PDB file of C-alpha atoms in Angstrom:
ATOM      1  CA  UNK A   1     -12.332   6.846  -9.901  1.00 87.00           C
ATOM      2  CA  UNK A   2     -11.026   9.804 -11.243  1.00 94.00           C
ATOM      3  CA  UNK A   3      -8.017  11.928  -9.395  1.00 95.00           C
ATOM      4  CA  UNK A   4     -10.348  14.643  -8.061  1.00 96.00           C
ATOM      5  CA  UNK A   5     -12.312  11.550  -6.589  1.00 95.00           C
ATOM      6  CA  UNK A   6      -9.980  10.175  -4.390  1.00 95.00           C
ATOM      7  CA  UNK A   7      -8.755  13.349  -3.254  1.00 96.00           C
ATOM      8  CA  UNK A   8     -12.160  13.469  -2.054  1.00 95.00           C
ATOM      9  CA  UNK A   9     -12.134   9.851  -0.529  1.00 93.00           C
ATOM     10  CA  UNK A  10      -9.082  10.895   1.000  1.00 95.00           C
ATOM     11  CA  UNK A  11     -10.237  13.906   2.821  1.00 95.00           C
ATOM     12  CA  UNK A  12     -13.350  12.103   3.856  1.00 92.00           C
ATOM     13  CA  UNK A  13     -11.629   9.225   5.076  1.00 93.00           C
ATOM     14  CA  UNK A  14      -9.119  11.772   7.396  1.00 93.00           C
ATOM     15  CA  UNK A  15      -6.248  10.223   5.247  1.00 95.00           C
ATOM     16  CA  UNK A  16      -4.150  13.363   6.991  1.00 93.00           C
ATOM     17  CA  UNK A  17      -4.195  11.661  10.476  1.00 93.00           C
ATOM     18  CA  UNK A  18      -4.046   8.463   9.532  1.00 93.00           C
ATOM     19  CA  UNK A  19      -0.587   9.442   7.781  1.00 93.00           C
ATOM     20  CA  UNK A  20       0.440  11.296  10.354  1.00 92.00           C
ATOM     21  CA  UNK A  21       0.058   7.985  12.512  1.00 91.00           C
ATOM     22  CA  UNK A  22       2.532   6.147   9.755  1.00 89.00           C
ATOM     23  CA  UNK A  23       4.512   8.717  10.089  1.00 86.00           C
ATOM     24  CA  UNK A  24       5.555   7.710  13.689  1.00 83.00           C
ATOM     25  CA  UNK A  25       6.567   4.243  12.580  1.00 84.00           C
ATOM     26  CA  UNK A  26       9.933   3.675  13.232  1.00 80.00           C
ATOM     27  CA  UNK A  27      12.397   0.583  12.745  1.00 85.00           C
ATOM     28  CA  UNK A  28      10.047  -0.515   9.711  1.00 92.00           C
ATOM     29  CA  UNK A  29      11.869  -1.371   6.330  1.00 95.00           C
ATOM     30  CA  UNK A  30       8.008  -0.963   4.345  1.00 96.00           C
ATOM     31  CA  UNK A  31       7.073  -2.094   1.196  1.00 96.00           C
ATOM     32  CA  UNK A  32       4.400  -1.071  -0.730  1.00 97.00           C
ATOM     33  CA  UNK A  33       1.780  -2.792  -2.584  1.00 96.00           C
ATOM     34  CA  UNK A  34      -0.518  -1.659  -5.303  1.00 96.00           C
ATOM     35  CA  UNK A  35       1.075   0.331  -7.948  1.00 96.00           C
ATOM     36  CA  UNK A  36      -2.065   1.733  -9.668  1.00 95.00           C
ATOM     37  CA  UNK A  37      -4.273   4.993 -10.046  1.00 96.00           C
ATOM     38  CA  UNK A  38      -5.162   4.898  -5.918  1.00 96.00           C
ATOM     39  CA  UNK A  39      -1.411   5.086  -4.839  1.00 97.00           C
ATOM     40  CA  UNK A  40      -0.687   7.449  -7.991  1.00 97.00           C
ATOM     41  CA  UNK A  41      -2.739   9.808  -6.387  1.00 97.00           C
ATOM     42  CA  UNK A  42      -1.679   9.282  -2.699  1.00 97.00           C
ATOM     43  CA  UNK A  43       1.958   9.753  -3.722  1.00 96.00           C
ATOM     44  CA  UNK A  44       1.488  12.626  -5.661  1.00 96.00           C
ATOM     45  CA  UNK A  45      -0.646  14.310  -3.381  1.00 96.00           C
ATOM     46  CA  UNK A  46       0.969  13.547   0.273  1.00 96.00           C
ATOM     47  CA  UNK A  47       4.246  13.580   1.339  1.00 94.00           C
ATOM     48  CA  UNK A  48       5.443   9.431   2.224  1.00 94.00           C
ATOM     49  CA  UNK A  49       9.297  10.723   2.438  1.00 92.00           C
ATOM     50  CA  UNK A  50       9.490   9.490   6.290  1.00 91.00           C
ATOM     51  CA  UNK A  51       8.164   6.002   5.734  1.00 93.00           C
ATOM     52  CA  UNK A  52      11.122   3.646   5.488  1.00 93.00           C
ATOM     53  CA  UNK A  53      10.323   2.645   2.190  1.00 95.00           C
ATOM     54  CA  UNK A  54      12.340  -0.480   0.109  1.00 96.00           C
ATOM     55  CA  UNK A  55      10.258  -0.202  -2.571  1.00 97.00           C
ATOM     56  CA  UNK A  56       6.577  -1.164  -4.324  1.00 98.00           C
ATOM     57  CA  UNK A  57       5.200  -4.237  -5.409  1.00 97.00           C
ATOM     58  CA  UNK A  58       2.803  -4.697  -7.972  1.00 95.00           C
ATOM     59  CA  UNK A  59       1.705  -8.347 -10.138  1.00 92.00           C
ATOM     60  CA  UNK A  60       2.118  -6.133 -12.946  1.00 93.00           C
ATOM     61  CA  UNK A  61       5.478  -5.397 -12.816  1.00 96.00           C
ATOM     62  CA  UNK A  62       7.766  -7.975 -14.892  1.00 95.00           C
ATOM     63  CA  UNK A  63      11.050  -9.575 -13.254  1.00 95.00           C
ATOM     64  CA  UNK A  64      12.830  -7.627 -15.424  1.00 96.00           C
ATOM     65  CA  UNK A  65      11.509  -4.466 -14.481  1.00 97.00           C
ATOM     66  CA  UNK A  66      13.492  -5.432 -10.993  1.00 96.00           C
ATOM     67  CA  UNK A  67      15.515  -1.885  -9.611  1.00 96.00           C
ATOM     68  CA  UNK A  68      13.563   0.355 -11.939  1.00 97.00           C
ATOM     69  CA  UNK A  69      12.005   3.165 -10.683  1.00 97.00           C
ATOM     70  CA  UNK A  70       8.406   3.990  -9.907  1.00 97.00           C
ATOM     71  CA  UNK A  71       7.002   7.244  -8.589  1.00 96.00           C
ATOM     72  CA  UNK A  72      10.728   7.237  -7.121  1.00 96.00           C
ATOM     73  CA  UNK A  73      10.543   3.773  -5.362  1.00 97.00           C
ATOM     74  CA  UNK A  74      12.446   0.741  -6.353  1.00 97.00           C
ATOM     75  CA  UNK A  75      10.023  -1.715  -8.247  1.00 98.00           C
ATOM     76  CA  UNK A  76      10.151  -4.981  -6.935  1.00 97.00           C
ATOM     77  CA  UNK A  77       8.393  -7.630  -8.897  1.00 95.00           C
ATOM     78  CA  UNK A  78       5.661 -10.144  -6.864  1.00 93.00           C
ATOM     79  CA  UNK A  79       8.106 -13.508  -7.748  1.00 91.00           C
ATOM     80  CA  UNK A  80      11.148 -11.689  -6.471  1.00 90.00           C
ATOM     81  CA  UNK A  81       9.929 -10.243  -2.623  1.00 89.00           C
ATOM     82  CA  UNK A  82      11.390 -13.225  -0.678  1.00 84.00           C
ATOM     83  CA  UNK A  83      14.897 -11.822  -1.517  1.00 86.00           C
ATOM     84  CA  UNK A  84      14.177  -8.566  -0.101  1.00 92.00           C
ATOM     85  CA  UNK A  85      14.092  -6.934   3.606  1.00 92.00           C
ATOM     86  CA  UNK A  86      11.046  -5.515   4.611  1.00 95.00           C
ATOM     87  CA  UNK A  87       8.548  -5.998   7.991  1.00 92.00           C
ATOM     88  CA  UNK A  88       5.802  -4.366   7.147  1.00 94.00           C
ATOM     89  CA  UNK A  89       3.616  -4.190   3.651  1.00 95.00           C
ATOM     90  CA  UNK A  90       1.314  -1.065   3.082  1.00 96.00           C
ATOM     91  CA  UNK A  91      -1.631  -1.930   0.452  1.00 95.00           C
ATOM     92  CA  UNK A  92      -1.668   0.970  -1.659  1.00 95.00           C
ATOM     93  CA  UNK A  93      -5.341  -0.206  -3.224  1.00 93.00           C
ATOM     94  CA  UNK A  94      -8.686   1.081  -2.936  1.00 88.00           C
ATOM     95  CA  UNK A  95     -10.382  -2.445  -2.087  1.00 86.00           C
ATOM     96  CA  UNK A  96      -7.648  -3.962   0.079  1.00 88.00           C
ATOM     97  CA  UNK A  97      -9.479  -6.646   2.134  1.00 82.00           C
ATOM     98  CA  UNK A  98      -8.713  -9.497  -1.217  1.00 84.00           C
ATOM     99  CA  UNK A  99      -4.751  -8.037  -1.159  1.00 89.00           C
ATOM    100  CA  UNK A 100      -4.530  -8.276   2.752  1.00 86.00           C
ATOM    101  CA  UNK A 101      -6.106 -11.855   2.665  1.00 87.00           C
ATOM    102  CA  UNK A 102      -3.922 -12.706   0.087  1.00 89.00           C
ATOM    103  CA  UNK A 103      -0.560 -11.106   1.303  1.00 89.00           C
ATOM    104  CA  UNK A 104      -0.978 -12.741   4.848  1.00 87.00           C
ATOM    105  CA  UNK A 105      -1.100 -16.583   2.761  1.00 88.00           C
ATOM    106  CA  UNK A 106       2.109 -15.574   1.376  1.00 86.00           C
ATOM    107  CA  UNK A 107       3.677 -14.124   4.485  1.00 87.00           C
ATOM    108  CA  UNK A 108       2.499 -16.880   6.747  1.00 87.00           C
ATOM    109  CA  UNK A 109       4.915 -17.892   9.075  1.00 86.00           C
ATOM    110  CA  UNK A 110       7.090 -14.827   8.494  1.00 89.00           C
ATOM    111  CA  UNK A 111       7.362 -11.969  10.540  1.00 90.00           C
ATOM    112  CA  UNK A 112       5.424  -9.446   8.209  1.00 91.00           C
ATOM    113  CA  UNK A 113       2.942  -7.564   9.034  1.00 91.00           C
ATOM    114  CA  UNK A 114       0.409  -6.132   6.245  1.00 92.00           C
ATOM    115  CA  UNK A 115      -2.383  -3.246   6.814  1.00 92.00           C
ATOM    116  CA  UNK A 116      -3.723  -1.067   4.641  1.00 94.00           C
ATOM    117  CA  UNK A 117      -1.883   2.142   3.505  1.00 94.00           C
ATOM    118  CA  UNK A 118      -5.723   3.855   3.788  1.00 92.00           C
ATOM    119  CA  UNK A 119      -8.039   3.008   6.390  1.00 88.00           C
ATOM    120  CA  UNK A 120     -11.955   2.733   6.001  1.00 83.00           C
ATOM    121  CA  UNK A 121     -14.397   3.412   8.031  1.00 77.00           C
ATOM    122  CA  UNK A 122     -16.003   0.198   9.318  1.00 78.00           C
ATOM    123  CA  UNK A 123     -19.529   0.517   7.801  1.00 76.00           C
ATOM    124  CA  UNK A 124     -17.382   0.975   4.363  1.00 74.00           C
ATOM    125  CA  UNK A 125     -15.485  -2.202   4.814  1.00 73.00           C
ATOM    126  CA  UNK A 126     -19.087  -4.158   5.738  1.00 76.00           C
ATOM    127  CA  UNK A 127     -20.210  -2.290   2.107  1.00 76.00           C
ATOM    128  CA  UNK A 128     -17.561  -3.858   0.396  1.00 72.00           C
ATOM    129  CA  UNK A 129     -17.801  -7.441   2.031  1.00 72.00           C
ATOM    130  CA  UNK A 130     -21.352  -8.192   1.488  1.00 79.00           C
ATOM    131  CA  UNK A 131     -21.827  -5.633  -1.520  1.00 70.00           C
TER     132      UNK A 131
END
C-alpha cells in the first residue's frame, strides 16, 4: 500500500477515535510491534507521544541493533524482549490476526496483553480469515 493509501484506511477505519481511546491508557509500559511501512505511516501521521512507550519490536531488527533508535523509539530486537518491562504490546501491522496469534504463544503465562494498534471492522477481519 502506498502512504496516501493508508491514510485512507486510516480515516475509514476512524483510526482518530480509536487513538483517542489509547490515549486514555494509563499505568501501561507499551511496546510496539511491527516496524514497517503501516506503522511508518501511523507515526508520522498521528501523534503516539502519550502512550507509555519502551520501545518497538520488529524480527527484523538484529541484536545488535539493541538501544538504537527508530522513528524515535528504542529498538528492541524479538530474542531480547524477555529482559524488558512492558504490559501491553500494540501490533503496528496491517494484517495483525498471524502477529496476535503468535505474540500470545510467546507471552503465555505472562501478564501481557497484545491488541492491535488499528482496529478493523469485523466484516474486514472475516475478509482476511477466510480470504
Amino acid at each position: 500500500m502506498t502512504e496516501q493509501e493508508i491514510l485512507v484506511y486510516l480515516k475509514s477505519v476512524n483510526f482518530d477515535k480509536q487513538l483517542k481511546k489509547l490515549n486514555k491508557i494509563k499505568n501501561k509500559k507499551v511496546l510496539f510491534y511491527g516496524a514497517g511501512e503501516f506503522f511508518e505511516v501511523v507515526k508520522n501521521n498521528y501523534d503516539l507521544s502519550s502512550l507509555n512507550a519502551v520501545g518497538i519490536c520488529d524480527r527484523r531488527f538484529y541484536p545488535e541493533q539493541e538501544g538504537q533508535d527508530f522513528l524515535g523509539y528504542k529498538i528492541i530486537p524479538f530474542e531480547k524482549l524477555n529482559g524488558y518491562d512492558f504490559n501491553l504490546v500494540l501490533v503496528s501491522t496491517l494484517k495483525y490476526l498471524p502477529v496476535l496469534d503468535s505474540l500470545e504463544k510467546t507471552f503465555k503465562g505472562k501478564k501481557i496483553k497484545t491488541e492491535p494498534l488499528v482496529n478493523k471492522p469485523f466484516v474486514a477481519i472475516l475478509k482476511e480469515i477466510f480470504g
